[in-house]
Amino acid sequence: MKKRILSGVQPSGNLHIGNYLGALKNWVTLQKDYESFFCIVNLHAITLPQEPEKLKRKTLELARIYLAAGIDPKVSTIFVQSDVPEHAELAWVLTCISRMGELERMTQFKDKSKGKGESVGVGIFTYPVLMASDILLYKANLVPVGQDQKQHLELTRDLAERFNRDYGETFVIPEPYIPPVGAKIQSLQDPMKKMSKSDQDPNGSIFLLDDADVIRKKIKRAVTDSGTEVKFDKSRPAINNLLTIYQLVTDLPAEECENRFVGKGYGYFKTELAEAIIEFLRPFQQKVRSYDEQELIETLKSGAEKARSVACQTLREVYEKMGLNYAS
Ligand code: AQP
């Protein structure tokens, strides 16, 4: 039997090249070897206010993006989180075995709650528990994520171990799959910050649907470090980040990337980088608009049915072990 993977993206804004290189690109490769569940995590998105019509539109857009990136619905299960109510049900169970202290230690919570004081949403606080539910419901062996989600995955493992210890062996303890290159693409405007959908400055990110001219402008404006050499060097985070993007979009070995720019300077490198990104995104951008909406909805419906058949079994097992199966 194939091992299982589960991963997801929030339909909470415009996807950027960090989401693509840190997550989607790896999903496409992994789906060949794993039984794969790829979720559009709209219940995570509502941890911040969302406009209903826009959320609906963004959910379908994300389904298009999954398909255009190469997720094959004949091989993998693509579904929307809220279509499988077991996610929210198991999240409640896991909330009851979670501790305040461990959730307070989550760096994403600390970042997102900064300056909000008592008004910070409870959903932001319990977000990692819902993520644990997503993963444990499918008994996923592997979870492909960017570096930013590693801590949440550690919490998932802790909750699974705690439940198994207290109620008997139930959950698979999942392993993270963090790509060796591209796990953390940084902002083009501040290389100490990760590229992020919720960044207020659009120049910090290359969005997957940016057109060629916008990409050229953003790369031209990207901050660089002092010096002139185009080399992988962690002590020069801006150029290191740009060169990492170049390596990922060209699929070239690191050494070859550096060799191409010996003695060439930042201006030349940036022009080549912009063109490489445009070429990388071209086939994706051509495909993304080509899907028929009705077919897309059908794909999500059958994905949800398949996901539910797995999720139901796990939840039933959990309820039985906890003494919650009363009338059914
Ligand atoms: N900068 C990044 N580099 C590499 N991988 C990244 N991911 C996110 N940012 C980077 C990975 O993309 C997947 C989906 O992310 P998400 O939508 O669940 O939310 P996120 O991790 O919080 O991503 P964003 O873009 O920063 O969104 P906002 O601003 O809405 O919070 C995950 O696998 C993530 O690791």
Short mmCIF file of C-alpha atoms and ligand atoms in Angstrom, two decimals:
data_model
loop_
_atom_site.label_atom_id
_atom_site.label_comp_id
_atom_site.label_asym_id
_atom_site.label_seq_id
_atom_site.Cartn_x
_atom_site.Cartn_y
_atom_site.Cartn_z
CA MET A 1 0.00 0.00 0.00
CA LYS A 2 1.19 3.49 -0.84
CA LYS A 3 1.95 5.83 2.04
CA ARG A 4 -0.22 8.91 2.36
CA ILE A 5 0.43 12.63 2.14
CA LEU A 6 -1.78 15.57 3.00
CA SER A 7 -1.16 19.24 2.46
CA GLY A 8 -3.12 22.42 1.87
CA VAL A 9 -3.08 26.11 1.07
CA GLN A 10 -5.43 28.82 2.33
CA PRO A 11 -7.56 30.61 -0.29
CA SER A 12 -6.78 33.80 1.58
CA GLY A 13 -5.13 35.98 -1.02
CA ASN A 14 -2.93 35.85 -4.07
CA LEU A 15 -0.61 32.87 -4.19
CA HIS A 16 3.03 33.75 -4.61
CA ILE A 17 6.06 31.99 -5.94
CA GLY A 18 7.03 30.99 -2.37
CA ASN A 19 3.81 28.94 -2.07
CA TYR A 20 4.59 27.39 -5.45
CA LEU A 21 8.25 26.58 -4.85
CA GLY A 22 7.88 25.69 -1.16
CA ALA A 23 4.73 23.60 -1.50
CA LEU A 24 2.94 23.00 -4.83
CA LYS A 25 6.04 22.06 -6.85
CA ASN A 26 6.82 19.28 -4.38
CA TRP A 27 3.24 18.03 -4.27
CA VAL A 28 3.39 17.42 -8.02
CA THR A 29 6.46 15.23 -7.62
CA LEU A 30 5.23 13.43 -4.51
CA GLN A 31 1.79 12.55 -5.89
CA LYS A 32 3.44 9.88 -8.09
CA ASP A 33 4.63 7.89 -5.08
CA TYR A 34 2.05 8.68 -2.39
CA GLU A 35 -1.70 8.45 -2.01
CA SER A 36 -2.27 12.21 -1.95
CA PHE A 37 -4.89 14.48 -0.41
CA PHE A 38 -4.62 18.16 -1.32
CA CYS A 39 -6.99 20.41 0.53
CA ILE A 40 -8.10 24.00 0.00
CA VAL A 41 -8.12 25.07 3.62
CA ASN A 42 -10.90 27.65 3.69
CA LEU A 43 -11.65 27.05 7.39
CA HIS A 44 -8.10 28.22 8.09
CA ALA A 45 -8.67 31.28 5.92
CA ILE A 46 -11.55 32.48 8.12
CA THR A 47 -9.23 32.83 11.11
CA LEU A 48 -8.94 36.34 9.62
CA PRO A 49 -11.98 38.23 8.27
CA GLN A 50 -12.87 37.24 4.69
CA GLU A 51 -15.43 38.71 2.32
CA PRO A 52 -17.80 35.79 1.49
CA GLU A 53 -18.02 36.37 -2.28
CA LYS A 54 -14.30 36.87 -2.57
CA LEU A 55 -13.57 33.77 -0.49
CA LYS A 56 -15.76 31.71 -2.83
CA ARG A 57 -13.98 33.11 -5.87
CA LYS A 58 -10.54 32.56 -4.33
CA THR A 59 -11.45 28.96 -3.44
CA LEU A 60 -12.23 28.15 -7.07
CA GLU A 61 -9.16 30.08 -8.21
CA LEU A 62 -7.03 27.96 -5.91
CA ALA A 63 -8.54 24.78 -7.38
CA ARG A 64 -7.50 26.07 -10.83
CA ILE A 65 -4.03 26.78 -9.48
CA TYR A 66 -3.69 23.24 -8.08
CA LEU A 67 -4.63 21.77 -11.46
CA ALA A 68 -2.46 24.14 -13.51
CA ALA A 69 0.52 23.44 -11.25
CA GLY A 70 0.18 19.76 -12.19
CA ILE A 71 -1.91 18.16 -9.46
CA ASP A 72 -3.75 15.41 -11.30
CA PRO A 73 -7.27 14.80 -9.98
CA LYS A 74 -7.18 11.27 -11.42
CA VAL A 75 -4.23 10.49 -9.17
CA SER A 76 -4.73 12.81 -6.18
CA THR A 77 -7.76 13.87 -4.16
CA ILE A 78 -8.43 17.62 -4.36
CA PHE A 79 -11.12 18.96 -2.04
CA VAL A 80 -12.33 21.93 -0.02
CA GLN A 81 -11.90 21.65 3.75
CA SER A 82 -15.40 22.88 4.68
CA ASP A 83 -16.96 20.17 2.45
CA VAL A 84 -15.63 17.59 4.93
CA PRO A 85 -17.18 18.53 8.31
CA GLU A 86 -15.06 15.93 10.11
CA HIS A 87 -12.15 18.43 10.01
CA ALA A 88 -13.97 20.75 12.40
CA GLU A 89 -15.23 17.86 14.55
CA LEU A 90 -11.83 16.30 15.10
CA ALA A 91 -10.39 19.79 15.67
CA TRP A 92 -12.70 20.14 18.68
CA VAL A 93 -11.55 16.80 20.10
CA LEU A 94 -7.92 17.84 19.64
CA THR A 95 -8.60 21.27 21.16
CA CYS A 96 -9.71 19.45 24.30
CA ILE A 97 -6.37 17.66 24.61
CA SER A 98 -4.26 20.74 23.70
CA ARG A 99 -2.62 22.97 26.26
CA MET A 100 -2.64 26.76 26.35
CA GLY A 101 1.14 26.85 26.84
CA GLU A 102 1.95 24.85 23.74
CA LEU A 103 -0.30 26.99 21.54
CA GLU A 104 1.09 30.21 23.04
CA ARG A 105 4.58 29.11 21.99
CA MET A 106 3.68 28.96 18.28
CA THR A 107 5.71 31.62 16.45
CA GLN A 108 3.02 32.15 13.80
CA PHE A 109 0.54 32.99 16.58
CA LYS A 110 3.06 35.36 18.15
CA ASP A 111 3.67 37.08 14.77
CA LYS A 112 0.02 37.32 13.80
CA SER A 113 -1.14 38.53 17.21
CA LYS A 114 1.52 41.22 17.56
CA GLY A 115 -0.01 44.54 18.60
CA LYS A 116 -3.55 43.09 18.78
CA GLY A 117 -3.63 42.52 22.54
CA GLU A 118 -6.88 41.04 23.84
CA SER A 119 -8.64 41.56 20.51
CA VAL A 120 -6.67 38.81 18.72
CA GLY A 121 -9.01 36.17 17.28
CA VAL A 122 -9.28 32.81 19.03
CA GLY A 123 -9.13 31.16 15.58
CA ILE A 124 -5.57 32.47 15.10
CA PHE A 125 -4.70 30.85 18.43
CA THR A 126 -6.25 27.46 17.66
CA TYR A 127 -5.22 27.43 13.98
CA PRO A 128 -2.50 24.77 14.55
CA VAL A 129 -5.06 22.43 16.16
CA LEU A 130 -7.23 22.60 13.04
CA MET A 131 -4.12 21.88 11.01
CA ALA A 132 -3.42 18.85 13.22
CA SER A 133 -6.96 17.68 12.57
CA ASP A 134 -6.49 18.01 8.77
CA ILE A 135 -3.43 15.78 8.91
CA LEU A 136 -4.50 13.20 11.50
CA LEU A 137 -7.92 12.57 9.92
CA TYR A 138 -6.19 11.07 6.89
CA LYS A 139 -3.51 9.27 8.92
CA ALA A 140 -0.99 10.98 6.65
CA ASN A 141 2.56 9.65 6.85
CA LEU A 142 4.15 12.70 5.27
CA VAL A 143 3.22 16.38 5.18
CA PRO A 144 4.97 18.53 2.59
CA VAL A 145 5.24 22.07 3.96
CA GLY A 146 7.49 25.11 3.93
CA GLN A 147 9.80 25.84 6.85
CA ASP A 148 7.18 28.17 8.43
CA GLN A 149 4.86 25.24 9.17
CA LYS A 150 7.45 22.96 10.81
CA GLN A 151 6.52 24.01 14.33
CA HIS A 152 2.83 23.33 13.66
CA LEU A 153 3.73 19.87 12.46
CA GLU A 154 5.66 19.21 15.64
CA LEU A 155 2.52 20.11 17.59
CA THR A 156 0.52 17.71 15.40
CA ARG A 157 2.94 14.93 16.30
CA ASP A 158 2.68 15.77 20.01
CA LEU A 159 -1.14 15.72 19.91
CA ALA A 160 -1.19 12.40 18.03
CA GLU A 161 1.21 10.82 20.52
CA ARG A 162 -0.82 12.17 23.46
CA PHE A 163 -4.09 10.80 22.06
CA ASN A 164 -2.52 7.41 21.26
CA ARG A 165 -1.09 7.21 24.77
CA ASP A 166 -4.35 8.17 26.51
CA TYR A 167 -6.89 6.34 24.33
CA GLY A 168 -4.91 3.64 22.51
CA GLU A 169 -3.09 3.50 19.18
CA THR A 170 -5.17 5.49 16.67
CA PHE A 171 -3.20 8.10 14.75
CA VAL A 172 -0.19 7.77 12.49
CA ILE A 173 2.63 10.06 13.63
CA PRO A 174 3.31 12.22 10.55
CA GLU A 175 6.72 13.29 9.29
CA PRO A 176 7.32 16.71 7.73
CA TYR A 177 8.64 16.90 4.19
CA ILE A 178 10.57 20.13 3.99
CA PRO A 179 12.21 20.64 0.61
CA PRO A 180 16.02 20.93 0.71
CA VAL A 181 15.84 24.11 -1.42
CA GLY A 182 12.94 26.59 -1.43
CA ALA A 183 11.50 25.83 2.01
CA LYS A 184 11.59 29.53 2.80
CA ILE A 185 11.47 32.04 0.01
CA GLN A 186 11.99 35.52 1.42
CA SER A 187 10.35 38.83 0.59
CA LEU A 188 11.92 40.71 -2.33
CA GLN A 189 11.73 43.90 -0.26
CA ASP A 190 12.92 42.52 3.08
CA PRO A 191 15.03 39.38 2.86
CA MET A 192 14.69 38.82 6.62
CA LYS A 193 10.93 38.27 6.21
CA LYS A 194 9.25 35.38 4.41
CA MET A 195 7.35 36.06 1.21
CA SER A 196 3.75 36.10 2.38
CA LYS A 197 0.25 36.43 0.92
CA SER A 198 -0.70 38.84 3.66
CA ASP A 199 2.29 41.17 3.11
CA GLN A 200 0.96 44.70 2.67
CA ASP A 201 3.68 45.51 0.15
CA PRO A 202 2.90 43.81 -3.21
CA ASN A 203 6.49 44.43 -4.35
CA GLY A 204 7.69 41.89 -1.78
CA SER A 205 6.12 38.97 -3.67
CA ILE A 206 5.94 37.58 -7.19
CA PHE A 207 2.34 36.44 -7.49
CA LEU A 208 1.62 33.42 -9.67
CA LEU A 209 -0.73 35.44 -11.84
CA ASP A 210 1.56 38.50 -12.23
CA ASP A 211 2.14 39.35 -15.89
CA ALA A 212 5.59 39.58 -17.47
CA ASP A 213 5.98 43.38 -17.09
CA VAL A 214 5.01 43.31 -13.43
CA ILE A 215 7.52 40.51 -12.80
CA ARG A 216 10.29 42.50 -14.55
CA LYS A 217 9.49 45.59 -12.44
CA LYS A 218 9.37 43.69 -9.15
CA ILE A 219 12.68 41.95 -9.78
CA LYS A 220 14.28 45.24 -10.82
CA ARG A 221 13.12 46.79 -7.54
CA ALA A 222 14.15 43.80 -5.40
CA VAL A 223 16.65 44.78 -2.73
CA THR A 224 20.19 43.42 -3.03
CA ASP A 225 23.11 43.31 -0.60
CA SER A 226 26.28 45.31 -0.79
CA GLY A 227 28.89 43.67 -3.00
CA THR A 228 28.67 42.61 -6.62
CA GLU A 229 29.13 38.83 -6.70
CA VAL A 230 26.16 36.62 -7.52
CA LYS A 231 26.84 33.69 -5.18
CA PHE A 232 24.97 31.52 -2.68
CA ASP A 233 25.96 33.09 0.60
CA LYS A 234 23.72 33.05 3.69
CA SER A 235 25.44 36.16 5.04
CA ARG A 236 24.04 38.05 2.01
CA PRO A 237 20.37 37.08 2.38
CA ALA A 238 18.93 39.20 -0.44
CA ILE A 239 21.12 37.83 -3.24
CA ASN A 240 20.99 34.36 -1.68
CA ASN A 241 17.20 34.48 -1.91
CA LEU A 242 17.16 35.70 -5.52
CA LEU A 243 19.67 33.05 -6.56
CA THR A 244 17.60 30.37 -4.80
CA ILE A 245 14.56 31.46 -6.80
CA TYR A 246 16.69 31.30 -9.97
CA GLN A 247 17.86 27.79 -9.12
CA LEU A 248 14.32 26.57 -8.48
CA VAL A 249 12.76 28.03 -11.60
CA THR A 250 15.55 26.82 -13.89
CA ASP A 251 16.09 23.46 -12.13
CA LEU A 252 19.87 23.92 -12.56
CA PRO A 253 22.49 22.71 -10.08
CA ALA A 254 23.63 25.44 -7.65
CA GLU A 255 27.15 25.57 -9.10
CA GLU A 256 25.88 26.07 -12.64
CA CYS A 257 23.69 28.97 -11.43
CA GLU A 258 26.69 30.72 -9.91
CA ASN A 259 28.90 30.02 -12.95
CA ARG A 260 26.44 31.75 -15.26
CA PHE A 261 26.90 35.06 -13.44
CA VAL A 262 30.62 35.18 -12.72
CA GLY A 263 31.79 38.75 -13.36
CA LYS A 264 28.32 39.81 -14.61
CA GLY A 265 26.96 41.97 -11.76
CA TYR A 266 23.49 42.39 -10.26
CA GLY A 267 21.84 44.21 -13.18
CA TYR A 268 22.49 41.40 -15.67
CA PHE A 269 21.51 38.76 -13.08
CA LYS A 270 18.20 40.47 -12.34
CA THR A 271 17.28 40.65 -16.03
CA GLU A 272 18.03 36.93 -16.44
CA LEU A 273 16.15 36.09 -13.25
CA ALA A 274 13.02 37.96 -14.35
CA GLU A 275 13.03 36.16 -17.73
CA ALA A 276 13.56 32.79 -16.05
CA ILE A 277 10.56 33.38 -13.75
CA ILE A 278 8.40 34.50 -16.69
CA GLU A 279 9.34 31.34 -18.63
CA PHE A 280 8.72 29.15 -15.58
CA LEU A 281 5.26 30.60 -15.02
CA ARG A 282 4.23 30.77 -18.70
CA PRO A 283 2.77 27.22 -19.12
CA PHE A 284 1.13 27.47 -15.70
CA GLN A 285 -0.49 30.83 -16.50
CA GLN A 286 -1.74 29.56 -19.87
CA LYS A 287 -3.44 26.58 -18.22
CA VAL A 288 -4.87 28.31 -15.18
CA ARG A 289 -7.74 30.06 -16.99
CA SER A 290 -8.59 27.12 -19.21
CA TYR A 291 -10.69 25.02 -16.82
CA ASP A 292 -14.45 24.90 -17.14
CA GLU A 293 -16.08 26.05 -13.89
CA GLN A 294 -18.67 23.27 -13.81
CA GLU A 295 -16.02 20.60 -14.30
CA LEU A 296 -13.98 22.20 -11.56
CA ILE A 297 -16.92 22.01 -9.16
CA GLU A 298 -17.46 18.35 -10.10
CA THR A 299 -13.79 17.62 -9.36
CA LEU A 300 -14.12 19.23 -5.93
CA LYS A 301 -17.36 17.33 -5.23
CA SER A 302 -15.89 13.94 -6.01
CA GLY A 303 -12.73 14.89 -4.12
CA ALA A 304 -14.81 15.74 -1.05
CA GLU A 305 -16.70 12.41 -1.26
CA LYS A 306 -13.45 10.47 -1.39
CA ALA A 307 -11.90 12.51 1.42
CA ARG A 308 -15.02 12.07 3.56
CA SER A 309 -14.99 8.32 3.21
CA VAL A 310 -11.55 8.30 4.85
CA ALA A 311 -12.23 11.08 7.36
CA CYS A 312 -15.47 9.43 8.60
CA GLN A 313 -13.69 6.21 9.48
CA THR A 314 -11.02 7.99 11.52
CA LEU A 315 -13.56 10.12 13.36
CA ARG A 316 -15.70 7.08 14.17
CA GLU A 317 -12.65 5.34 15.59
CA VAL A 318 -11.79 8.41 17.69
CA TYR A 319 -15.36 8.74 19.02
CA GLU A 320 -15.48 5.05 19.89
CA LYS A 321 -12.23 5.25 21.80
CA MET A 322 -13.41 8.31 23.72
CA GLY A 323 -16.85 6.95 24.56
CA LEU A 324 -18.61 9.46 22.31
CA ASN A 325 -20.44 7.04 20.00
CA TYR A 326 -23.83 6.95 21.65
CA ALA A 327 -26.73 6.95 19.22
CA SER A 328 -24.98 5.81 16.04
N1 AQP B 1 7.75 32.16 1.64
C1 AQP B 1 7.52 30.85 1.54
N2 AQP B 1 8.48 30.03 1.10
C2 AQP B 1 8.25 28.69 1.00
N3 AQP B 1 7.06 28.11 1.29
C3 AQP B 1 6.07 28.91 1.73
N4 AQP B 1 4.79 28.68 2.12
C4 AQP B 1 4.20 29.84 2.47
N5 AQP B 1 5.07 30.85 2.33
C5 AQP B 1 6.24 30.32 1.88
C6 AQP B 1 4.16 27.36 2.11
O1 AQP B 1 2.99 27.45 1.31
C7 AQP B 1 2.00 26.56 1.83
C8 AQP B 1 0.69 27.24 1.95
O2 AQP B 1 0.69 28.29 2.86
P1 AQP B 1 -0.68 28.76 3.55
O3 AQP B 1 -1.59 29.34 2.57
O4 AQP B 1 -1.24 27.67 4.36
O5 AQP B 1 -0.27 29.86 4.54
P2 AQP B 1 1.07 30.42 5.02
O6 AQP B 1 2.05 29.35 5.30
O7 AQP B 1 0.76 31.32 6.16
O8 AQP B 1 1.49 31.21 3.70
P3 AQP B 1 1.51 32.74 3.42
O9 AQP B 1 1.77 32.90 1.97
O10 AQP B 1 2.44 33.41 4.34
O11 AQP B 1 0.04 33.19 3.70
P4 AQP B 1 -0.56 34.22 4.75
O12 AQP B 1 0.17 35.49 4.51
O13 AQP B 1 -2.00 34.25 4.37
O14 AQP B 1 -0.31 33.65 6.12
C9 AQP B 1 2.53 26.03 3.16
O15 AQP B 1 3.06 24.73 2.95
C10 AQP B 1 3.64 26.98 3.49
O16 AQP B 1 4.63 26.37 4.28
#
